[in-house]
Coordinates of N, CA, C and O and ligand atoms in Angstrom, one line a residue:
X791 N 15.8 -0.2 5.6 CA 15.7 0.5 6.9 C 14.3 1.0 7.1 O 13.7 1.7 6.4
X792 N 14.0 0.7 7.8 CA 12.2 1.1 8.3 C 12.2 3.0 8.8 O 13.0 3.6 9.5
X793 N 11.0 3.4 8.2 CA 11.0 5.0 8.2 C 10.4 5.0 9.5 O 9.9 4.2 10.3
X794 N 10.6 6.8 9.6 CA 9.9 7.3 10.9 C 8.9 7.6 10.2 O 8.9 8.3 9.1
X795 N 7.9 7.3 10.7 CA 6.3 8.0 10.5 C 6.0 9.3 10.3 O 5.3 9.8 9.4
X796 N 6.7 10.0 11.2 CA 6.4 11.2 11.0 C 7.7 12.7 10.5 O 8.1 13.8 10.9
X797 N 8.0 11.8 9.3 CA 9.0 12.2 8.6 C 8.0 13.3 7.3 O 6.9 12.8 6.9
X798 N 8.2 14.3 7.0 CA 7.7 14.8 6.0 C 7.8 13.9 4.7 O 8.5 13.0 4.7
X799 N 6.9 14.4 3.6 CA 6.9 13.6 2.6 C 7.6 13.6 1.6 O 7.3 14.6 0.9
X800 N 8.7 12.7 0.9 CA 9.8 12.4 0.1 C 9.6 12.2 -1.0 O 9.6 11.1 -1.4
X801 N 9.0 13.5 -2.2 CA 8.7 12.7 -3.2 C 9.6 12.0 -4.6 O 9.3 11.8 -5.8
X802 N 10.8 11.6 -3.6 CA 11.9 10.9 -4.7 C 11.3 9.1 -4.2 O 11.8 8.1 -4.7
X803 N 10.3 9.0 -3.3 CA 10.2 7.8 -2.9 C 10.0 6.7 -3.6 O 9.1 7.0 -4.5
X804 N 10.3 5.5 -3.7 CA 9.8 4.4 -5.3 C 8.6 4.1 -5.6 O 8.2 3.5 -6.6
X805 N 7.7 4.8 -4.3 CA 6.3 4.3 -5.0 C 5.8 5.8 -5.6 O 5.1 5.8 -6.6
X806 N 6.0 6.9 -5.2 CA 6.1 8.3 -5.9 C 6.6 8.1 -7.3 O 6.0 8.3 -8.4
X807 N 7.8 7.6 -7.2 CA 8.3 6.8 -9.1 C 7.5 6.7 -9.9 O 7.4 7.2 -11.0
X808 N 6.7 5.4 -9.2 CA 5.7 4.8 -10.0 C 4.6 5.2 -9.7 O 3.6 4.5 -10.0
X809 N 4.5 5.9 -9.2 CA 3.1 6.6 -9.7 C 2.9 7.1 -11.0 O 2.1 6.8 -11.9
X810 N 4.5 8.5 -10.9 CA 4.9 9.3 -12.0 C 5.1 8.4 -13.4 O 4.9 9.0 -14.5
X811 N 5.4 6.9 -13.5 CA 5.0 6.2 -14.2 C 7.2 6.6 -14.5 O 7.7 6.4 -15.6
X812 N 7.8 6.9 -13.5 CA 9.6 7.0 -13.4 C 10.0 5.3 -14.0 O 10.4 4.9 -15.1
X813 N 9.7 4.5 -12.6 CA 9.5 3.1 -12.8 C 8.2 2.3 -12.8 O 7.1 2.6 -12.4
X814 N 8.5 1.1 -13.4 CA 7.2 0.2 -14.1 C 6.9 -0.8 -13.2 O 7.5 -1.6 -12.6
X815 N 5.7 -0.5 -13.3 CA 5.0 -1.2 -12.5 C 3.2 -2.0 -13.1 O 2.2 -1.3 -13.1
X816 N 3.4 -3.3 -13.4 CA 2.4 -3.8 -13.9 C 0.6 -3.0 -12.9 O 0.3 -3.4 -11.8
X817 N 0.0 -2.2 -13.5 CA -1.0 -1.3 -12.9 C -2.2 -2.5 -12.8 O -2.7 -2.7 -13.9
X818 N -2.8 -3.2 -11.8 CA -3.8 -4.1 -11.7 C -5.4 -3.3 -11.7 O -6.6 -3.7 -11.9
X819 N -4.8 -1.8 -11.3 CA -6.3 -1.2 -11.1 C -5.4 0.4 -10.9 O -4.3 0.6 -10.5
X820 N -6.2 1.2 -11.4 CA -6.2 2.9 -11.6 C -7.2 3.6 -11.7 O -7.9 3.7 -12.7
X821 N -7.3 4.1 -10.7 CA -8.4 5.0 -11.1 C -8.3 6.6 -10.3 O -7.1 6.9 -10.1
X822 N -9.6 7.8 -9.8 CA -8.7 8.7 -9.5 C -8.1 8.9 -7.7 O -7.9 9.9 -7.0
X823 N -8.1 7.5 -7.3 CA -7.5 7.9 -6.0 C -6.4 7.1 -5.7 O -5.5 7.5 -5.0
X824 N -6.5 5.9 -6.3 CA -5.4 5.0 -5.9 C -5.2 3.9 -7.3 O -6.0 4.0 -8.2
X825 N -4.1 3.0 -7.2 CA -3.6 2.3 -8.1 C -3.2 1.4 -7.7 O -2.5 1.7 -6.8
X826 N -3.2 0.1 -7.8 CA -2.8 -1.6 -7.3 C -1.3 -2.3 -8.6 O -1.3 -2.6 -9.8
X827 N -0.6 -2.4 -7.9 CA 0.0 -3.2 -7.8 C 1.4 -4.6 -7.8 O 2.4 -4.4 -7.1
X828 N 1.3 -5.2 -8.2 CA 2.0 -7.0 -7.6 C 3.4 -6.2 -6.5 O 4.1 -5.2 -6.8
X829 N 3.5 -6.8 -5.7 CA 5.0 -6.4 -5.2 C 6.4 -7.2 -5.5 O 6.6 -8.4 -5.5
X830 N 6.8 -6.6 -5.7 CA 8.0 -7.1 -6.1 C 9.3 -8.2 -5.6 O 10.3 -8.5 -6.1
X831 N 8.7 -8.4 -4.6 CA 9.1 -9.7 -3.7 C 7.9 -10.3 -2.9 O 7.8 -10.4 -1.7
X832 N 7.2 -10.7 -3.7 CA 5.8 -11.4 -3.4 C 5.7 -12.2 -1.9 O 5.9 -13.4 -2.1
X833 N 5.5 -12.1 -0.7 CA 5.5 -13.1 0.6 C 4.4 -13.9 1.0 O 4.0 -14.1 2.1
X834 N 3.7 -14.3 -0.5 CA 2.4 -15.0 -0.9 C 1.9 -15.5 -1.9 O 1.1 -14.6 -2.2
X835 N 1.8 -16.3 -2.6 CA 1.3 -16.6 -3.8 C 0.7 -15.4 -4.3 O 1.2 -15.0 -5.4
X836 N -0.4 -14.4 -3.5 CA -1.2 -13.3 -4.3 C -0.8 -12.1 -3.0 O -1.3 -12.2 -1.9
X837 N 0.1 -11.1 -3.5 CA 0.7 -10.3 -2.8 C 1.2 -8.9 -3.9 O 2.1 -8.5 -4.5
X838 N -0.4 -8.2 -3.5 CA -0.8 -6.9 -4.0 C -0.5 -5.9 -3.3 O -0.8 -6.0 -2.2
X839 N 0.1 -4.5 -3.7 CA 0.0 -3.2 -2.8 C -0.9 -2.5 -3.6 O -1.2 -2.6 -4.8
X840 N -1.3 -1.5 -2.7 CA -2.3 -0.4 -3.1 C -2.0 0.8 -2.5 O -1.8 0.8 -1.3
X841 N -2.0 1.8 -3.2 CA -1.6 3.1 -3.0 C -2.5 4.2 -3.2 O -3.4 4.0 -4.0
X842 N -2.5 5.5 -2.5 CA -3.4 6.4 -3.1 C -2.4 7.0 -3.8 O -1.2 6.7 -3.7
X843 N -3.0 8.1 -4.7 CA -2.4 9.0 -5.6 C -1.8 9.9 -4.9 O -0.7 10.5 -5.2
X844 N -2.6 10.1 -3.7 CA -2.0 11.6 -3.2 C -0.7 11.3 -2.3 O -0.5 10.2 -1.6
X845 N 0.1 12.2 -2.4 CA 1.1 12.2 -1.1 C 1.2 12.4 0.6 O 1.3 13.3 1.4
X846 N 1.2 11.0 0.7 CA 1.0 10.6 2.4 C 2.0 9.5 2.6 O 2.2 8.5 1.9
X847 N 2.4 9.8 3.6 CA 3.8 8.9 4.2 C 3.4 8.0 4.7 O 4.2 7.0 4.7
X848 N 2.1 8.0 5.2 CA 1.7 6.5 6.3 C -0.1 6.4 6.6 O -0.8 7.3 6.3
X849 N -0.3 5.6 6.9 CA -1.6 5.1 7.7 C -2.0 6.8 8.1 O -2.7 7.7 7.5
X850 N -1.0 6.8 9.6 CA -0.9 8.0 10.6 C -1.6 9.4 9.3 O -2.7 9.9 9.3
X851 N -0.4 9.8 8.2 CA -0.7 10.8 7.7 C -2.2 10.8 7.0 O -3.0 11.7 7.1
X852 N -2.2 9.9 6.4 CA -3.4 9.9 5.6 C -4.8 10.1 5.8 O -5.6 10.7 5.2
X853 N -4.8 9.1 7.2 CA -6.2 9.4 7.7 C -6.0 10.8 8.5 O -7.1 11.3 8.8
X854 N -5.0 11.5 8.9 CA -5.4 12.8 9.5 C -5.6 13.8 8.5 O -6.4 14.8 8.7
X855 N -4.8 13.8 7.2 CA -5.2 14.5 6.5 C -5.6 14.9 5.1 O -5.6 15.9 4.5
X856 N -5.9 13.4 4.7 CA -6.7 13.3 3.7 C -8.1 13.8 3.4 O -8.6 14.3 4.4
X857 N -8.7 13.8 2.7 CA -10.2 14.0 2.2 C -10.9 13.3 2.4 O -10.6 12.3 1.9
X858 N -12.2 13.1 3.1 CA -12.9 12.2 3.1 C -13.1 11.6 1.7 O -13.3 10.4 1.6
X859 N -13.2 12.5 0.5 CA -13.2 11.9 -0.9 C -12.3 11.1 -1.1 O -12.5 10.1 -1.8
X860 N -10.9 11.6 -0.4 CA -9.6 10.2 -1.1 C -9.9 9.4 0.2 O -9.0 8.5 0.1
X861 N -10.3 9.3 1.2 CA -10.4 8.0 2.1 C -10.9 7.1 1.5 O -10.4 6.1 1.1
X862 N -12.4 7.7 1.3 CA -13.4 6.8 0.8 C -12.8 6.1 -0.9 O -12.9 4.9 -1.3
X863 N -12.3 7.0 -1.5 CA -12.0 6.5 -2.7 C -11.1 5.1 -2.3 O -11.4 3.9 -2.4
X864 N -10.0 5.6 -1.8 CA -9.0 4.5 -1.6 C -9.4 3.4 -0.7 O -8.8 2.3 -0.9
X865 N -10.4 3.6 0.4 CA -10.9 2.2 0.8 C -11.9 1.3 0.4 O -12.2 0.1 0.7
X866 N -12.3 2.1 -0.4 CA -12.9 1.3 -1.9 C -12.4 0.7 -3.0 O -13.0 -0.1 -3.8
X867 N -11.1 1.3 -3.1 CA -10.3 0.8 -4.1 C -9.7 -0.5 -3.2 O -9.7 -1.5 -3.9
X868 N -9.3 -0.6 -2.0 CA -8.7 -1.7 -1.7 C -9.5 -3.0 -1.8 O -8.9 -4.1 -1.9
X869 N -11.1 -2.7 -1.6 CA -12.4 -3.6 -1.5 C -12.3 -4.0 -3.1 O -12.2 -5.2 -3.4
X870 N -12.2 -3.0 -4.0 CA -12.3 -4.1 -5.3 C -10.7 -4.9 -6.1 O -10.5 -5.9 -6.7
X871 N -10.3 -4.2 -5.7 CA -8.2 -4.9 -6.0 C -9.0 -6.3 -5.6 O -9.6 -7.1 -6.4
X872 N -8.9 -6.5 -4.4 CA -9.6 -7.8 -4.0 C -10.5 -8.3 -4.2 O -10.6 -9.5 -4.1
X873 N -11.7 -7.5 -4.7 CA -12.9 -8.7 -4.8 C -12.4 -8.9 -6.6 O -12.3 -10.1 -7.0
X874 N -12.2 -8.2 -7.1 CA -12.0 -8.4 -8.5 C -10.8 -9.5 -9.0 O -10.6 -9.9 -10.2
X875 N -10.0 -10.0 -7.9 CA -8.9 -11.0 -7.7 C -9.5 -12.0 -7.6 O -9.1 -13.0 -8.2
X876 N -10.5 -12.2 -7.0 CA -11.0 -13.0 -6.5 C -10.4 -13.9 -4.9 O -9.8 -14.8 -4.6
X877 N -11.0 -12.9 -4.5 CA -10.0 -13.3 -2.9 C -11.1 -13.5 -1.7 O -10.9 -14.1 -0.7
X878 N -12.8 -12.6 -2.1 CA -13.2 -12.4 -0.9 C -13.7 -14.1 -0.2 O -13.4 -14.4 0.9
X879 N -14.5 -15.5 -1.4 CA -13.9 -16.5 -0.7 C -13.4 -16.8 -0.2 O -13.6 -17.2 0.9
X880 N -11.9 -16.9 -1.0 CA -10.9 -18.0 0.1 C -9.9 -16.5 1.2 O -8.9 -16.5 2.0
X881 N -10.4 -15.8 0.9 CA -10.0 -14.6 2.2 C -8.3 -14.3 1.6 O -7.5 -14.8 0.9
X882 N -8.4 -13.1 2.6 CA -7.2 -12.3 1.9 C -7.3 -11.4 3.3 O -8.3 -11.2 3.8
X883 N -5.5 -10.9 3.9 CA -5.0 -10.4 4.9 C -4.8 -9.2 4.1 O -4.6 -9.3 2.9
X884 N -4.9 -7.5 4.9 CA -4.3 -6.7 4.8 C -3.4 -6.1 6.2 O -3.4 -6.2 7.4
X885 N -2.8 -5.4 5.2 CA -1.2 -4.7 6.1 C -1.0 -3.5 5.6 O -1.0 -3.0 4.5
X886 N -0.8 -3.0 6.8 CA -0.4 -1.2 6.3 C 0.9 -1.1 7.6 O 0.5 -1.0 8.7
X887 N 1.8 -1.2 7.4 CA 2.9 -1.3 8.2 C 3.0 0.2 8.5 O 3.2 0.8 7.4
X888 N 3.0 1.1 9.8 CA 3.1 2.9 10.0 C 4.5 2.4 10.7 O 4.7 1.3 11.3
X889 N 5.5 3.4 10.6 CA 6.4 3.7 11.4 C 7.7 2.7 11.3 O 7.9 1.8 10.5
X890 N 8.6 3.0 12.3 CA 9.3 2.3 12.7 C 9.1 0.9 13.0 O 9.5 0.1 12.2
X891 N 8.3 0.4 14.2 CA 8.4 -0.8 14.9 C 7.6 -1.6 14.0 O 7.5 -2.8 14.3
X892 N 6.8 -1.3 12.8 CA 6.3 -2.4 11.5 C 7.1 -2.4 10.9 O 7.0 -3.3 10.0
X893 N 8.2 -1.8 10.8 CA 9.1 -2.3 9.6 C 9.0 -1.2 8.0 O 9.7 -1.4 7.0
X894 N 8.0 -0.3 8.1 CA 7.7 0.3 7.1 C 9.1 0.5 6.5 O 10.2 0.7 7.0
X895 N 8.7 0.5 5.4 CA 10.4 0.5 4.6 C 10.0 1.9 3.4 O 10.5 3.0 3.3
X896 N 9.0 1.2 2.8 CA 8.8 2.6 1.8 C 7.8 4.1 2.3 O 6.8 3.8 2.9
X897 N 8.0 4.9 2.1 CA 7.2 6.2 2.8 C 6.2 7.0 2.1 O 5.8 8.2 2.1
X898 N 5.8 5.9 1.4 CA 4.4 6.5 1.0 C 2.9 5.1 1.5 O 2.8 3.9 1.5
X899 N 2.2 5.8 1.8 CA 1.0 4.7 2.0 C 1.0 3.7 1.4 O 1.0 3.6 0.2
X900 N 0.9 3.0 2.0 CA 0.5 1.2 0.8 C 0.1 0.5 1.8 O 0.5 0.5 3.0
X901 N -1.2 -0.6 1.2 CA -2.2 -1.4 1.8 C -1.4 -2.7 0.8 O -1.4 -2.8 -0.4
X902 N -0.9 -3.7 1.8 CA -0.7 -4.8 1.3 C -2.0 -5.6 1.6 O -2.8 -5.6 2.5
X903 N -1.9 -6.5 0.2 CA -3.0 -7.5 0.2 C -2.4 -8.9 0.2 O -1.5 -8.9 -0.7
X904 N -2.4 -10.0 0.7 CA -2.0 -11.2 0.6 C -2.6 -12.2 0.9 O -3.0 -12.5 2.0
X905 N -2.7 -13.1 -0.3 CA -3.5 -14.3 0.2 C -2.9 -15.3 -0.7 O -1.7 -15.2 -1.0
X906 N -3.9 -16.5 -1.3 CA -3.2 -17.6 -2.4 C -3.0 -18.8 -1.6 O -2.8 -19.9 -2.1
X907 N -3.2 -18.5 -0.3 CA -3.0 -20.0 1.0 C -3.2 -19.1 2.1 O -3.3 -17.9 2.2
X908 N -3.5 -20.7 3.4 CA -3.5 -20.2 4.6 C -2.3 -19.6 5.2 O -1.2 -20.0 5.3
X909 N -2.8 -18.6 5.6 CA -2.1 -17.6 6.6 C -1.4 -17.5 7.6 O -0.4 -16.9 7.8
X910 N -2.1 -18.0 8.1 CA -1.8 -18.9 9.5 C -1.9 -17.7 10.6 O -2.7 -16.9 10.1
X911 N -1.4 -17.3 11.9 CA -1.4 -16.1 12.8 C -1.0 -14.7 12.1 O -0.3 -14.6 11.1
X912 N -1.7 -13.6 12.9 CA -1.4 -12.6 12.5 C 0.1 -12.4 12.8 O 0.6 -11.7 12.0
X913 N 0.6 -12.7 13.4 CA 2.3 -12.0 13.8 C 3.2 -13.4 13.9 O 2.6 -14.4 14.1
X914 N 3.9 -13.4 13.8 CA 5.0 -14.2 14.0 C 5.4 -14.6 15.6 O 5.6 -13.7 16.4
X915 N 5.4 -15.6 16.0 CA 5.4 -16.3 17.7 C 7.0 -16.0 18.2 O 7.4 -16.4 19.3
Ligands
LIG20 P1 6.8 -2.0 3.7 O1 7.8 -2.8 4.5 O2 7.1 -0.6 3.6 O3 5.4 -2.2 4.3 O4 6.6 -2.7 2.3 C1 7.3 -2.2 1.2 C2 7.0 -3.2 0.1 O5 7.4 -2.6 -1.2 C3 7.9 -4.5 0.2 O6 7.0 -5.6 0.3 C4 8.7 -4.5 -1.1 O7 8.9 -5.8 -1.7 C5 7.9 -3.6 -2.0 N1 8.7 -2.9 -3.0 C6 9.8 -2.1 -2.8 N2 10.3 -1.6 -3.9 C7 9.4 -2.0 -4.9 C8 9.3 -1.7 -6.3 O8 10.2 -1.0 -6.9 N3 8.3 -2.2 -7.0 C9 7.3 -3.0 -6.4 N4 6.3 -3.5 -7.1 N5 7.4 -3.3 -5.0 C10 8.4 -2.7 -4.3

């Protein structure tokens, strides 16, 4: 079921889990703002999430009230998940689904990365 965006923050949520290290999750990258990785129903040959550490429900929350320290950290972190994959050649799509009408399903921040083939359109016809 896709969340409301502007739901307070749940910290029983599955990526809060794994952060707490609750459930396992192969860690591709850690460091102190955010953490990468594989998703667990891959919709790509190379189909990465990336999280910050801190507790934020969405896109919406994060950038209003994060730190410029954890912005900067975490959109640097999403720059090397990927260059260190080796993705910035053959290119690689990001996705941050906010709210309802994306479909957001888990309620904590996450930057999908997907690549491994062509793409094709951003949205579905
Ligand atoms: P959303 O629809 O919220 O943008 O995407 C949530 C993503 O989290 C989905 O692609 C889903 O497969 C992934 N996911 C859900 N639960 C788990 C889990 O326990 N472990 C991992 N690695 N990924 C998960």
């Amino acid at each position: 079921m896709p969340i409301d965006a502007t739901q307070a923050y749940d910290d029983q949520n599955i990526f809060a889990k794994i952060l707490r290290g609750e459930i396992p999750a192969t860690r591709l990258y850690d460091d102190d703002y955010a953490i990468a990785f594989p998703d667990i129903a891959p919709q790509a040959p190379t189909h990465i999430l990336v999280i910050p550490k801190g507790a934020y429900v969405s896109w919406d929350d994060f950038s209003a009230r994060a730190s410029d320290a954890e912005i900067a950290g975490f959109v640097r972190a999403v720059g090397t998940v990927a260059r260190d994959a080796g993705l910035v050649a053959p290119g690689y799509r990001l996705l941050a689904n906010t709210g309802h009408d994306s479909h957001q399903e888990v309620p904590h921040l996450h930057v999908h990365i997907f690549a491994g083939r062509a793409l094709g359109p951003m949205l579905a016809r």
